[in-house]
């Protein structure tokens, strides 16, 4: 039986737990002989792939935000066959307050060596009336922000379309609480 910690320490960007950790802003407690250090996901995952774990360190705990921090957390992924790893994945975590987006985080997995936050798109959406957000338009901006506007290898072009579709689904589902 696999563990969340094992999936994170393997740090394969196609694994589901990586965007979950990044997208929710969980904290990772790393136990070393000298004590515990607590890392944000972007400190745990190394830009070119892998982790910042040092010899003799283990991942001892993963602290997720309290359930009340987000109204909804939605994960979408695409894989060609059920036993394949994801070709692209998107996690969208939102908190709505009186119909407005009080917080939104969007993490994209499997298309880079580490999960990538669509921070600029999230910043643009923050404060919006949830019912007025166009998920398709926002999803196109998410895809462009992590994979560029156009061009690239056929795989990148394919993944850009996947991210756009997955982000659209995730945003629609995540924002549905705020819709009438
Ligand atoms: C049949 C199958 C189906 C799968 N399906 C999915 C899927 O649908 N979605 C998905 O995301 N992934 C899937 N996976 C991948 C799975 O997430 C990884 O194999 C994951 O590594 C399993 O966790 P584990 O605890 O077995 O880790 P291990 O394989 O035991 O460990 C991975 C690496 O991390 C190290 N390690 C483990 N725990 C720690 C720790 N606490 N601290 C420091 N180092 C540690 C190990 O030494 C090893 O180097 C699947 C795997 C299999 C075999």
CSV table of C-alpha atoms and ligand atoms in Angstrom, one decimal:
chain,number,residue,atom,x,y,z
A,1,UNK,CA,0.0,0.0,0.0
A,2,UNK,CA,1.5,3.4,-1.0
A,3,UNK,CA,1.8,6.3,1.3
A,4,UNK,CA,1.4,10.0,0.7
A,5,UNK,CA,4.9,10.6,2.0
A,6,UNK,CA,6.3,7.9,-0.4
A,7,UNK,CA,4.7,9.6,-3.3
A,8,UNK,CA,6.1,13.0,-2.3
A,9,UNK,CA,9.6,11.7,-1.6
A,10,UNK,CA,9.6,9.9,-5.0
A,11,UNK,CA,8.7,13.4,-6.3
A,12,UNK,CA,7.5,12.1,-9.7
A,13,UNK,CA,5.7,15.1,-11.0
A,14,UNK,CA,3.0,12.9,-12.5
A,15,UNK,CA,1.9,11.7,-9.1
A,16,UNK,CA,-1.3,13.1,-7.8
A,17,UNK,CA,0.0,14.1,-4.3
A,18,UNK,CA,2.3,16.8,-5.7
A,19,UNK,CA,-0.3,19.3,-6.9
A,20,UNK,CA,-2.4,18.4,-3.9
A,21,UNK,CA,0.4,19.6,-1.6
A,22,UNK,CA,1.3,22.6,-3.7
A,23,UNK,CA,-2.3,23.6,-4.4
A,24,UNK,CA,-3.4,23.5,-0.7
A,25,UNK,CA,-0.1,25.0,0.6
A,26,UNK,CA,0.4,22.1,3.0
A,27,UNK,CA,3.5,22.1,5.1
A,28,UNK,CA,6.0,19.2,5.2
A,29,UNK,CA,7.9,18.3,8.4
A,30,UNK,CA,11.3,16.9,7.7
A,31,UNK,CA,12.9,15.0,10.6
A,32,UNK,CA,16.7,15.2,10.7
A,33,UNK,CA,19.1,14.0,13.4
A,34,UNK,CA,19.4,17.7,14.5
A,35,UNK,CA,15.7,18.3,14.7
A,36,UNK,CA,12.6,19.1,12.6
A,37,UNK,CA,12.5,21.6,9.7
A,38,UNK,CA,9.2,22.6,8.3
A,39,UNK,CA,9.1,23.3,4.6
A,40,UNK,CA,6.6,24.8,2.1
A,41,UNK,CA,6.1,22.7,-1.0
A,42,UNK,CA,8.3,25.0,-3.1
A,43,UNK,CA,11.1,24.4,-0.6
A,44,UNK,CA,10.6,20.6,-0.5
A,45,UNK,CA,10.5,20.1,-4.3
A,46,UNK,CA,13.6,21.0,-6.2
A,47,UNK,CA,13.2,23.0,-9.4
A,48,UNK,CA,14.8,20.4,-11.7
A,49,UNK,CA,13.0,17.5,-10.0
A,50,UNK,CA,13.5,15.6,-6.8
A,51,UNK,CA,13.4,16.9,-3.2
A,52,UNK,CA,15.6,18.9,-0.9
A,53,UNK,CA,15.7,15.9,1.5
A,54,UNK,CA,19.3,15.5,2.8
A,55,UNK,CA,20.9,12.2,3.8
A,56,UNK,CA,19.6,10.9,7.1
A,57,UNK,CA,16.4,13.0,6.8
A,58,UNK,CA,12.8,11.6,6.5
A,59,UNK,CA,9.5,13.1,5.8
A,60,UNK,CA,7.8,12.7,9.1
A,61,UNK,CA,4.5,14.6,8.7
A,62,UNK,CA,2.4,16.5,6.3
A,63,UNK,CA,0.2,19.3,7.7
A,64,UNK,CA,-2.7,20.2,5.6
A,65,UNK,CA,-4.7,23.5,6.1
A,66,UNK,CA,-7.8,23.1,8.3
A,67,UNK,CA,-10.8,22.1,6.3
A,68,UNK,CA,-12.3,25.5,6.9
A,69,UNK,CA,-9.5,27.2,4.9
A,70,UNK,CA,-11.0,26.2,1.6
A,71,UNK,CA,-14.7,25.9,0.6
A,72,UNK,CA,-13.8,23.4,-2.1
A,73,UNK,CA,-10.8,21.6,-3.3
A,74,UNK,CA,-11.1,20.0,-6.8
A,75,UNK,CA,-8.5,17.7,-8.5
A,76,UNK,CA,-8.7,16.8,-12.2
A,77,UNK,CA,-6.2,14.7,-14.1
A,78,UNK,CA,-5.8,13.1,-17.5
A,79,UNK,CA,-4.1,9.8,-18.2
A,80,UNK,CA,-4.4,7.7,-21.3
A,81,UNK,CA,-5.1,4.4,-19.6
A,82,UNK,CA,-6.2,3.7,-16.0
A,83,UNK,CA,-2.8,2.3,-15.0
A,84,UNK,CA,-0.8,5.2,-16.6
A,85,UNK,CA,0.5,8.2,-14.7
A,86,UNK,CA,-1.1,11.6,-15.4
A,87,UNK,CA,-0.1,13.5,-18.5
A,88,UNK,CA,-1.5,16.6,-16.9
A,89,UNK,CA,-3.3,17.4,-13.7
A,90,UNK,CA,-4.8,20.5,-12.1
A,91,UNK,CA,-5.8,21.2,-8.5
A,92,UNK,CA,-8.0,24.2,-7.7
A,93,UNK,CA,-8.6,25.2,-4.0
A,94,UNK,CA,-11.0,28.0,-3.3
A,95,UNK,CA,-12.6,29.8,-0.4
A,96,UNK,CA,-15.7,31.8,-1.1
A,97,UNK,CA,-17.1,34.3,1.2
A,98,UNK,CA,-20.5,35.9,0.6
A,99,UNK,CA,-20.2,34.8,-3.1
A,100,UNK,CA,-16.8,36.3,-3.6
A,101,UNK,CA,-13.5,34.5,-4.0
A,102,UNK,CA,-11.7,35.1,-0.8
A,103,UNK,CA,-8.8,32.8,-1.8
A,104,UNK,CA,-8.0,30.7,-4.8
A,105,UNK,CA,-4.9,28.6,-5.5
A,106,UNK,CA,-4.4,26.7,-8.8
A,107,UNK,CA,-1.6,24.1,-9.1
A,108,UNK,CA,-0.7,22.3,-12.3
A,109,UNK,CA,1.0,18.9,-12.1
A,110,UNK,CA,2.8,16.5,-14.5
A,111,UNK,CA,3.9,19.1,-17.1
A,112,UNK,CA,7.1,20.3,-15.4
A,113,UNK,CA,9.5,18.6,-13.1
A,114,UNK,CA,7.7,20.2,-10.1
A,115,UNK,CA,4.1,21.3,-9.6
A,116,UNK,CA,3.6,24.9,-10.8
A,117,UNK,CA,1.2,27.4,-9.2
A,118,UNK,CA,-0.7,29.6,-11.6
A,119,UNK,CA,-0.2,32.5,-9.1
A,120,UNK,CA,-0.8,35.4,-11.5
A,121,UNK,CA,-4.1,34.0,-12.6
A,122,UNK,CA,-5.1,33.3,-9.0
A,123,UNK,CA,-4.2,36.9,-8.1
A,124,UNK,CA,-6.4,38.2,-10.9
A,125,UNK,CA,-9.3,36.1,-9.8
A,126,UNK,CA,-9.0,36.8,-6.1
A,127,UNK,CA,-11.8,39.1,-4.9
A,128,UNK,CA,-14.0,38.4,-7.9
A,129,UNK,CA,-17.7,37.5,-7.6
A,130,UNK,CA,-17.6,33.7,-8.1
A,131,UNK,CA,-20.6,33.6,-10.3
A,132,UNK,CA,-19.1,36.1,-12.7
A,133,UNK,CA,-15.8,34.2,-13.3
A,134,UNK,CA,-15.6,32.6,-16.7
A,135,UNK,CA,-14.0,29.2,-16.1
A,136,UNK,CA,-13.0,28.7,-19.7
A,137,UNK,CA,-11.3,32.1,-20.0
A,138,UNK,CA,-9.5,31.6,-16.7
A,139,UNK,CA,-8.5,28.1,-17.7
A,140,UNK,CA,-6.9,29.4,-21.0
A,141,UNK,CA,-4.9,31.8,-18.9
A,142,UNK,CA,-3.8,29.0,-16.6
A,143,UNK,CA,-2.6,26.9,-19.5
A,144,UNK,CA,-0.7,29.9,-21.0
A,145,UNK,CA,0.9,30.8,-17.7
A,146,UNK,CA,2.4,27.3,-17.2
A,147,UNK,CA,3.1,26.3,-20.8
A,148,UNK,CA,3.3,29.5,-22.8
A,149,UNK,CA,0.8,31.0,-25.2
A,150,UNK,CA,1.6,28.8,-28.2
A,151,UNK,CA,4.2,26.7,-29.9
A,152,UNK,CA,6.4,24.1,-28.4
A,153,UNK,CA,6.8,20.4,-29.1
A,154,UNK,CA,3.7,18.3,-30.0
A,155,UNK,CA,3.7,17.0,-26.4
A,156,UNK,CA,3.7,20.6,-25.0
A,157,UNK,CA,0.9,21.6,-27.3
A,158,UNK,CA,-1.1,18.5,-26.2
A,159,UNK,CA,-0.4,19.2,-22.6
A,160,UNK,CA,-1.5,22.9,-23.0
A,161,UNK,CA,-4.8,21.7,-24.3
A,162,UNK,CA,-5.1,19.2,-21.5
A,163,UNK,CA,-4.3,21.8,-18.8
A,164,UNK,CA,-6.9,24.2,-20.4
A,165,UNK,CA,-9.6,21.5,-20.3
A,166,UNK,CA,-8.7,20.2,-16.8
A,167,UNK,CA,-8.4,23.7,-15.4
A,168,UNK,CA,-11.8,24.6,-16.9
A,169,UNK,CA,-13.4,21.6,-15.2
A,170,UNK,CA,-11.7,22.2,-11.9
A,171,UNK,CA,-12.6,25.8,-11.8
A,172,UNK,CA,-16.2,25.2,-12.8
A,173,UNK,CA,-16.6,22.6,-10.0
A,174,UNK,CA,-14.7,24.7,-7.4
A,175,UNK,CA,-16.7,27.8,-8.1
A,176,UNK,CA,-20.1,26.1,-8.3
A,177,UNK,CA,-20.7,26.8,-4.6
A,178,UNK,CA,-20.6,30.5,-5.3
A,179,UNK,CA,-23.1,30.2,-8.2
A,180,UNK,CA,-26.8,30.7,-7.9
B,1,LIG,C1,0.0,-0.1,-9.2
B,1,LIG,C2,0.4,1.3,-8.9
B,1,LIG,C3,-0.6,2.3,-9.1
B,1,LIG,C4,-0.3,3.6,-8.8
B,1,LIG,N1,-1.3,4.5,-9.1
B,1,LIG,C5,-1.1,5.8,-8.7
B,1,LIG,C6,-2.0,6.8,-8.9
B,1,LIG,O1,-3.2,6.5,-9.3
B,1,LIG,N2,-1.7,8.1,-8.6
B,1,LIG,C7,-0.5,8.4,-8.1
B,1,LIG,O2,-0.3,9.6,-7.8
B,1,LIG,N3,0.5,7.5,-7.9
B,1,LIG,C8,0.2,6.2,-8.2
B,1,LIG,N4,1.2,5.3,-8.1
B,1,LIG,C9,2.5,5.7,-7.7
B,1,LIG,C10,2.7,5.8,-6.2
B,1,LIG,O3,2.2,7.1,-5.7
B,1,LIG,C11,4.2,5.7,-5.9
B,1,LIG,O4,4.6,4.4,-6.2
B,1,LIG,C12,4.5,6.1,-4.4
B,1,LIG,O5,5.9,6.2,-4.3
B,1,LIG,C13,4.0,5.0,-3.5
B,1,LIG,O6,4.3,5.3,-2.2
B,1,LIG,P1,5.2,4.4,-1.3
B,1,LIG,O7,4.8,4.7,0.1
B,1,LIG,O8,5.1,2.9,-1.7
B,1,LIG,O9,6.7,4.9,-1.6
B,1,LIG,P2,8.0,4.1,-1.8
B,1,LIG,O10,8.0,3.6,-3.3
B,1,LIG,O11,8.2,3.1,-0.8
B,1,LIG,O12,9.1,5.2,-1.7
B,1,LIG,C14,9.4,6.1,-2.7
B,1,LIG,C15,10.8,6.7,-2.4
B,1,LIG,O13,10.6,7.7,-1.3
B,1,LIG,C16,11.4,7.2,-0.2
B,1,LIG,N5,10.6,7.4,1.0
B,1,LIG,C17,9.3,6.8,1.2
B,1,LIG,N6,8.8,7.4,2.3
B,1,LIG,C18,9.7,8.3,2.8
B,1,LIG,C19,9.7,9.2,3.9
B,1,LIG,N7,8.7,9.2,4.8
B,1,LIG,N8,10.8,10.0,4.1
B,1,LIG,C20,11.8,9.9,3.3
B,1,LIG,N9,11.9,9.1,2.2
B,1,LIG,C21,10.8,8.3,1.9
B,1,LIG,C22,11.7,5.7,-0.5
B,1,LIG,O14,13.0,5.4,0.1
B,1,LIG,C23,11.8,5.7,-2.0
B,1,LIG,O15,13.1,6.2,-2.4
B,1,LIG,C24,0.9,4.0,-8.3
B,1,LIG,C25,1.9,3.0,-8.1
B,1,LIG,C26,1.6,1.7,-8.4
B,1,LIG,C27,2.7,0.6,-8.1
